[in-house]
Short mmCIF file of C-alpha atoms and ligand atoms in Angstrom, two decimals:
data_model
loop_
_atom_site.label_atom_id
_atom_site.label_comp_id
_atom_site.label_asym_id
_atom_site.label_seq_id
_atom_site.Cartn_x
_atom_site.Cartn_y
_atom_site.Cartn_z
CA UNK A 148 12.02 -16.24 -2.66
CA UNK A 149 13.65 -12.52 -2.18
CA UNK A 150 11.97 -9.52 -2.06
CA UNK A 151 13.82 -8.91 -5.30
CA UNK A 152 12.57 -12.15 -6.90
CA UNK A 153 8.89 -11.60 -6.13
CA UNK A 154 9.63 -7.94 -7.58
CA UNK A 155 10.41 -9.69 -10.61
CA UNK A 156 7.84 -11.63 -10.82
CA UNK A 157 5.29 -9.09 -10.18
CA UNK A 158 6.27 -6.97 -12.45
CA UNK A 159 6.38 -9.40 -15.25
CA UNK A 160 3.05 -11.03 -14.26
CA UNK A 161 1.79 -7.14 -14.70
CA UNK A 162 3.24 -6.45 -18.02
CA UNK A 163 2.18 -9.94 -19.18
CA UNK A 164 -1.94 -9.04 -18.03
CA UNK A 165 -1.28 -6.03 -19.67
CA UNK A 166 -0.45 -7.09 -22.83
CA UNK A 167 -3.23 -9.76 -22.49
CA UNK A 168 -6.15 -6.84 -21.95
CA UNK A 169 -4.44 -4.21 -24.93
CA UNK A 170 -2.98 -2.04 -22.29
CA UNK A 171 0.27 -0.59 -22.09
CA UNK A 172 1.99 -2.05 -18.81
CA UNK A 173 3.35 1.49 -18.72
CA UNK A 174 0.06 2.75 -17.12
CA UNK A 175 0.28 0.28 -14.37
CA UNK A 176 2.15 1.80 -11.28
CA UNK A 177 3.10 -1.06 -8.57
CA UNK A 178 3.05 0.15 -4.97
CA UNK A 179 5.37 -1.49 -2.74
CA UNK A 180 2.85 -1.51 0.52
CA UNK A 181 5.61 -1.89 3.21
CA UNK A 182 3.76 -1.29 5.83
CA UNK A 183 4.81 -3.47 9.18
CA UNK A 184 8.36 -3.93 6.91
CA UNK A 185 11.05 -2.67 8.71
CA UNK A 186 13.45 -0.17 6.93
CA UNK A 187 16.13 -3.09 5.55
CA UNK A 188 12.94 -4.41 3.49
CA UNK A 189 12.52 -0.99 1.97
CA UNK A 190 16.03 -1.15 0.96
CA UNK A 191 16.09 -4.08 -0.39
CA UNK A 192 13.08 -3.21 -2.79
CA UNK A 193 14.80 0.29 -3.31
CA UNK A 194 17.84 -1.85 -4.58
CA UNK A 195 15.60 -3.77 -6.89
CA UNK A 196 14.51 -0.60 -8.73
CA UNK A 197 11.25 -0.05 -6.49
CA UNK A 198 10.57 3.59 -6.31
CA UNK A 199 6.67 3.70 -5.39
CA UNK A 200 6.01 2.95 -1.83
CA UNK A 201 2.67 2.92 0.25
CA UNK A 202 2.50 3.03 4.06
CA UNK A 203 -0.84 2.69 5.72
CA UNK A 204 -0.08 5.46 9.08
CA UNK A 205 1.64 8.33 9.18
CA UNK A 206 4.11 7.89 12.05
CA UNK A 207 5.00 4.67 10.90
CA UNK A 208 5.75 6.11 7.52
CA UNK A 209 7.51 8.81 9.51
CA UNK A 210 9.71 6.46 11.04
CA UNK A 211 11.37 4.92 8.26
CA UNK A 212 11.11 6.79 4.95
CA UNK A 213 13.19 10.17 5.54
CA UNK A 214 16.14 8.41 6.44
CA UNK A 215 15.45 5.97 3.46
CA UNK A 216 15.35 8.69 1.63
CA UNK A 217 18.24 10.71 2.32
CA UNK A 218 20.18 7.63 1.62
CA UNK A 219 19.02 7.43 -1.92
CA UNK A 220 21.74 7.38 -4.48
CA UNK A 221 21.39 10.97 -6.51
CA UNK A 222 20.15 9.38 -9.74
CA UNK A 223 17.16 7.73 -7.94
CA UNK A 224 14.00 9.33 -6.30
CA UNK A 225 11.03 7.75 -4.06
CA UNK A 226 7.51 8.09 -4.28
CA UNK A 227 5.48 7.75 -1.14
CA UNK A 228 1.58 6.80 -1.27
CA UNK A 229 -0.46 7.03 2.18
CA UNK A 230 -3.35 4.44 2.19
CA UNK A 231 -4.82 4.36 5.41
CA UNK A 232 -7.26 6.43 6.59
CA UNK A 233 -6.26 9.82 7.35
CA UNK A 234 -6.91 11.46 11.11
CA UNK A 235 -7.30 15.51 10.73
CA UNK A 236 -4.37 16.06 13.24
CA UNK A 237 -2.06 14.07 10.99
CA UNK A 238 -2.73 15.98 7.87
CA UNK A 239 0.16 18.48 8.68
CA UNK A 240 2.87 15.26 9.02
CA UNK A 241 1.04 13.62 6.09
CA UNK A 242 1.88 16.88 3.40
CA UNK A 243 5.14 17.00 4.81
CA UNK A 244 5.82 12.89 4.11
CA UNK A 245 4.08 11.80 1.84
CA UNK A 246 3.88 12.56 -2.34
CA UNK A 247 0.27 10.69 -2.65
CA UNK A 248 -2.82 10.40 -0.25
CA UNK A 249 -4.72 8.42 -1.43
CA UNK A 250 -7.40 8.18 1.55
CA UNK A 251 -9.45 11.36 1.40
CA UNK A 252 -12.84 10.60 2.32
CA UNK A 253 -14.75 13.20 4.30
CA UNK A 254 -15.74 16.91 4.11
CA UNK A 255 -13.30 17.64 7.80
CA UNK A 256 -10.54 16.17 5.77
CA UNK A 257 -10.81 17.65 2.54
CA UNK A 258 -11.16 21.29 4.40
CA UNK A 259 -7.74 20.15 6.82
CA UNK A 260 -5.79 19.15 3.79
CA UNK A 261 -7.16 22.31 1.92
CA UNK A 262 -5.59 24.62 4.42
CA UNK A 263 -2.63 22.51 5.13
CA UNK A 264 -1.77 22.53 1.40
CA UNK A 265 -1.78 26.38 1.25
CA UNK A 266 0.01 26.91 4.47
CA UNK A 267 2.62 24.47 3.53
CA UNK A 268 2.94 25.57 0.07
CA UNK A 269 3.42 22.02 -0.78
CA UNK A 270 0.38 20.14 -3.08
CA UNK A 271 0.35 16.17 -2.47
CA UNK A 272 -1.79 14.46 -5.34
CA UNK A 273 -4.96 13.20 -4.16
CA UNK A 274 -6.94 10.09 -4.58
CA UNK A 275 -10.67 10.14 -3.07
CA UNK A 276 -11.36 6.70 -1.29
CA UNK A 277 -14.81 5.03 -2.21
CA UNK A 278 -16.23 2.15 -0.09
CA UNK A 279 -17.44 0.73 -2.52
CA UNK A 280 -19.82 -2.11 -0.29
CA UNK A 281 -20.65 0.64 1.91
CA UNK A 282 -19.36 -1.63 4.89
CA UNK A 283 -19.82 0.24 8.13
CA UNK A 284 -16.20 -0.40 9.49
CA UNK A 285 -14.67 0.69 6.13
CA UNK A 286 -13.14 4.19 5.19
CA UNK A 287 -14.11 5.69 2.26
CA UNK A 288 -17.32 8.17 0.92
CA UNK A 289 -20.22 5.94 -0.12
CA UNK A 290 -20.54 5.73 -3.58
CA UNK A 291 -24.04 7.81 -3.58
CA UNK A 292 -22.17 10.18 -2.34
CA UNK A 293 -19.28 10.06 -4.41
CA UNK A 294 -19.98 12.20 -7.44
CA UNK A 295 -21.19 15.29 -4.66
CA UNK A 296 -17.98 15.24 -2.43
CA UNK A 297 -15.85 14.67 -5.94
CA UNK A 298 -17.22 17.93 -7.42
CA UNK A 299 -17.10 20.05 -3.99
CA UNK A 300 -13.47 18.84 -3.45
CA UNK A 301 -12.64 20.01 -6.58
CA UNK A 302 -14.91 22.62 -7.66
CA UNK A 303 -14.89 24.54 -4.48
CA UNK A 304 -11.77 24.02 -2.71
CA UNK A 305 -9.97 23.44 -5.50
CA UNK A 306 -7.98 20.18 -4.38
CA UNK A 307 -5.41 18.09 -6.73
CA UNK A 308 -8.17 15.27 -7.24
CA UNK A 309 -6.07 12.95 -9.27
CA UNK A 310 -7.99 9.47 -8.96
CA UNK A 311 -10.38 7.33 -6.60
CA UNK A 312 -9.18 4.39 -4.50
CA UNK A 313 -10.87 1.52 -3.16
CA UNK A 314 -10.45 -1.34 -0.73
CA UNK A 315 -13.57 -4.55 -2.05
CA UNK A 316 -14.86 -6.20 0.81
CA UNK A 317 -12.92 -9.16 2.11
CA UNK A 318 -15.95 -11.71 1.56
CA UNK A 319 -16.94 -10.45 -1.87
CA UNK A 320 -15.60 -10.90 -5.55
CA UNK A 321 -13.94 -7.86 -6.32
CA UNK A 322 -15.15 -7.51 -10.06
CA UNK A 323 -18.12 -5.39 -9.43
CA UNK A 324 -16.23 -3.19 -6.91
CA UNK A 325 -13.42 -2.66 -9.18
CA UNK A 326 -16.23 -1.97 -11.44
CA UNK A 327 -17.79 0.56 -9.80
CA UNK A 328 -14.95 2.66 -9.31
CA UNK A 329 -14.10 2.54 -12.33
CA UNK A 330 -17.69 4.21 -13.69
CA UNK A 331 -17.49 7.03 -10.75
CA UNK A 332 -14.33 7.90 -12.55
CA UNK A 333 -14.98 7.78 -15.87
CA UNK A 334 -18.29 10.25 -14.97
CA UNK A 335 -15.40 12.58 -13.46
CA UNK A 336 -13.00 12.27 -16.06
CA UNK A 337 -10.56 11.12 -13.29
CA UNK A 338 -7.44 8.69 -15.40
CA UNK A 339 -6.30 7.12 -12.04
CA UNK A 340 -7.68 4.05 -10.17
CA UNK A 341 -5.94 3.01 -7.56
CA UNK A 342 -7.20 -0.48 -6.56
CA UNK A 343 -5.86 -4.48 -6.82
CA UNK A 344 -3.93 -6.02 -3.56
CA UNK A 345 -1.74 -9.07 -3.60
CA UNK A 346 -4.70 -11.52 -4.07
CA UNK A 347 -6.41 -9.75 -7.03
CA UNK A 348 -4.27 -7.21 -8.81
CA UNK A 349 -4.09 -9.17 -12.14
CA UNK A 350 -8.15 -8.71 -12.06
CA UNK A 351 -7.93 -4.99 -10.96
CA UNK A 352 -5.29 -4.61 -14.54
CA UNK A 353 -8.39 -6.46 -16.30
CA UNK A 354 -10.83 -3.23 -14.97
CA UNK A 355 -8.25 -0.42 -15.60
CA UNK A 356 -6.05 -0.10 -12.42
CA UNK A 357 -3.56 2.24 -12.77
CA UNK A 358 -2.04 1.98 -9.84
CA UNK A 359 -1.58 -1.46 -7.95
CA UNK A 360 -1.02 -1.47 -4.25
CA UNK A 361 0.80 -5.33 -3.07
CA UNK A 362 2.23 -5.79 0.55
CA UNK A 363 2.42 -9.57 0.78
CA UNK A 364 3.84 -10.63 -2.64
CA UNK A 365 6.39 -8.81 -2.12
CA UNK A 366 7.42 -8.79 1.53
CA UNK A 367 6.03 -11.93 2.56
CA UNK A 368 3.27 -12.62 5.15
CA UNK A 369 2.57 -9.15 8.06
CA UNK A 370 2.77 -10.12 11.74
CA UNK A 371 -1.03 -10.59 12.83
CA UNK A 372 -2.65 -6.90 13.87
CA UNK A 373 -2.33 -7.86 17.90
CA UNK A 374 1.36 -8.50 17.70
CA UNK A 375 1.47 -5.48 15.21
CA UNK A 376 0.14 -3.24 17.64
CA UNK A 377 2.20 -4.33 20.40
CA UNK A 378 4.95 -3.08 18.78
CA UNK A 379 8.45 -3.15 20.24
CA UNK A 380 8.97 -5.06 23.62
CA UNK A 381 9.60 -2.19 26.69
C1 LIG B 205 -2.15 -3.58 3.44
C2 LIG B 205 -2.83 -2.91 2.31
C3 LIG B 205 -2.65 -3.33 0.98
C4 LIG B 205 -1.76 -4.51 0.60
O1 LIG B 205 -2.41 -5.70 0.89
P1 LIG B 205 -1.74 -7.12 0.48
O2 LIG B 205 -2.89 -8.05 0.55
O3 LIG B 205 -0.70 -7.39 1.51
O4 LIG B 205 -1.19 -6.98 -0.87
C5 LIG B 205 -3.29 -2.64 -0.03
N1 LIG B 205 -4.10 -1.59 0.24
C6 LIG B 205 -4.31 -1.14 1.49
C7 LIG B 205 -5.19 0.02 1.70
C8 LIG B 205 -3.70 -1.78 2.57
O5 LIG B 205 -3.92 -1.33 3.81
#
């Protein structure tokens, strides 16, 4: 199967849960998660009508996506998500790149991307990442702290809060995570949820994702994390 066929696929397996749970499939936003993907695989998704990307580290993303972009035919624009978690001496290269960050999970980060946002004059929607089964190796603000760092990020440094984001544990059904989110939003009047991988996205539609975030669907199986982080041969 192409990248283009699985596209296909995907989408119409989205628009068909849709339908199934009374939504409108036009409130559910795929993201292309092309991280470890080199460039060509980008283009190929670009040339079957994928606009919404999601990269999981900034210099990665760096790599790839401006020249990807530049050599976007003039009737067609990208969007760019990050997902991974967010280091504060990134978040100058992150507002520069990216259109969505969708990791913003600490007080140090909020303030960085507060400042950053006003010096660059440029306003990246945000999502706020909740680890949801408060696992000790996972990003994200735990959820009894959610509705706190929600209010101060907007309230008092009045950040573009647009949704919450979060990443179930591996070992656990996702229902109840999904779930969860999905309450800590609705308290907030937040309309975006950004959660559902490859493995569980028609689920996430069933709990109100509105944005979907699929790597391996689409661009086959990742290299494991060793050879990932070995990167390029000397
Ligand atoms: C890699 C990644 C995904 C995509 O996972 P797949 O299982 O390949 O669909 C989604 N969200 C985040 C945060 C990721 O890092």
């Amino acid at each position: 199967m192409s990248i283009a066929d699985n596209l296909a696929e995907i989408r119409d397996q989205i628009r068909r849960t849709a339908l199934e749970w009374q939504r409108d499939p036009a409130d559910i936003r795929l993201i292309a998660v092309s991280k470890t993907n080199p460039a060509e695989a980008v283009a190929e998704a670009i040339a079957a009508g994928q606009a919404v990307f999601g990269e999981n580290r900034v210099q990665e993303a760096a790599g790839k996506f401006p020249a990807l972009r530049a050599s976007l035919p003039s009737d067609r624009s990208l969007q760019l998500h990050l997902i991974g978690p967010l280091q504060t001496n990134k978040v100058k290269d992150a507002i520069a790149l990216f259109d969505v960050i969708q990791s913003l999970d600490r007080e140090k980060l909020a303030v960085a991307l507060a400042g950053e946002m006003a010096r660059q004059s440029k306003r990246p929607d945000l999502f706020i990442q909740v680890n949801t089964g408060e696992e000790a190796q996972k990003a994200g603000i735990g959820p009894r702290d959610a509705d706190a760092f929600i209010r101060h990020c907007r309230d008092d440094l009045n950040l573009p809060i647009r949704g919450l984001m979060c990443i179930p544990p591996a070992d656990q059904h996702p229902a109840p995570h999904f779930a969860l989110l999905r309450e800590i939003a609705r308290r907030h009047q937040l309309t975006e949820l950004s959660m559902g991988m490859s493995s569980d996205y028609t689920l996430a539609i069933q709990f109100g994702a509105t944005y979907l975030r699929v790597g391996t669907a689409i661009f086959g199986a990742r290299p494991p994390l060793k050879e990932q982080a070995s990167g390029k041969p000397d």
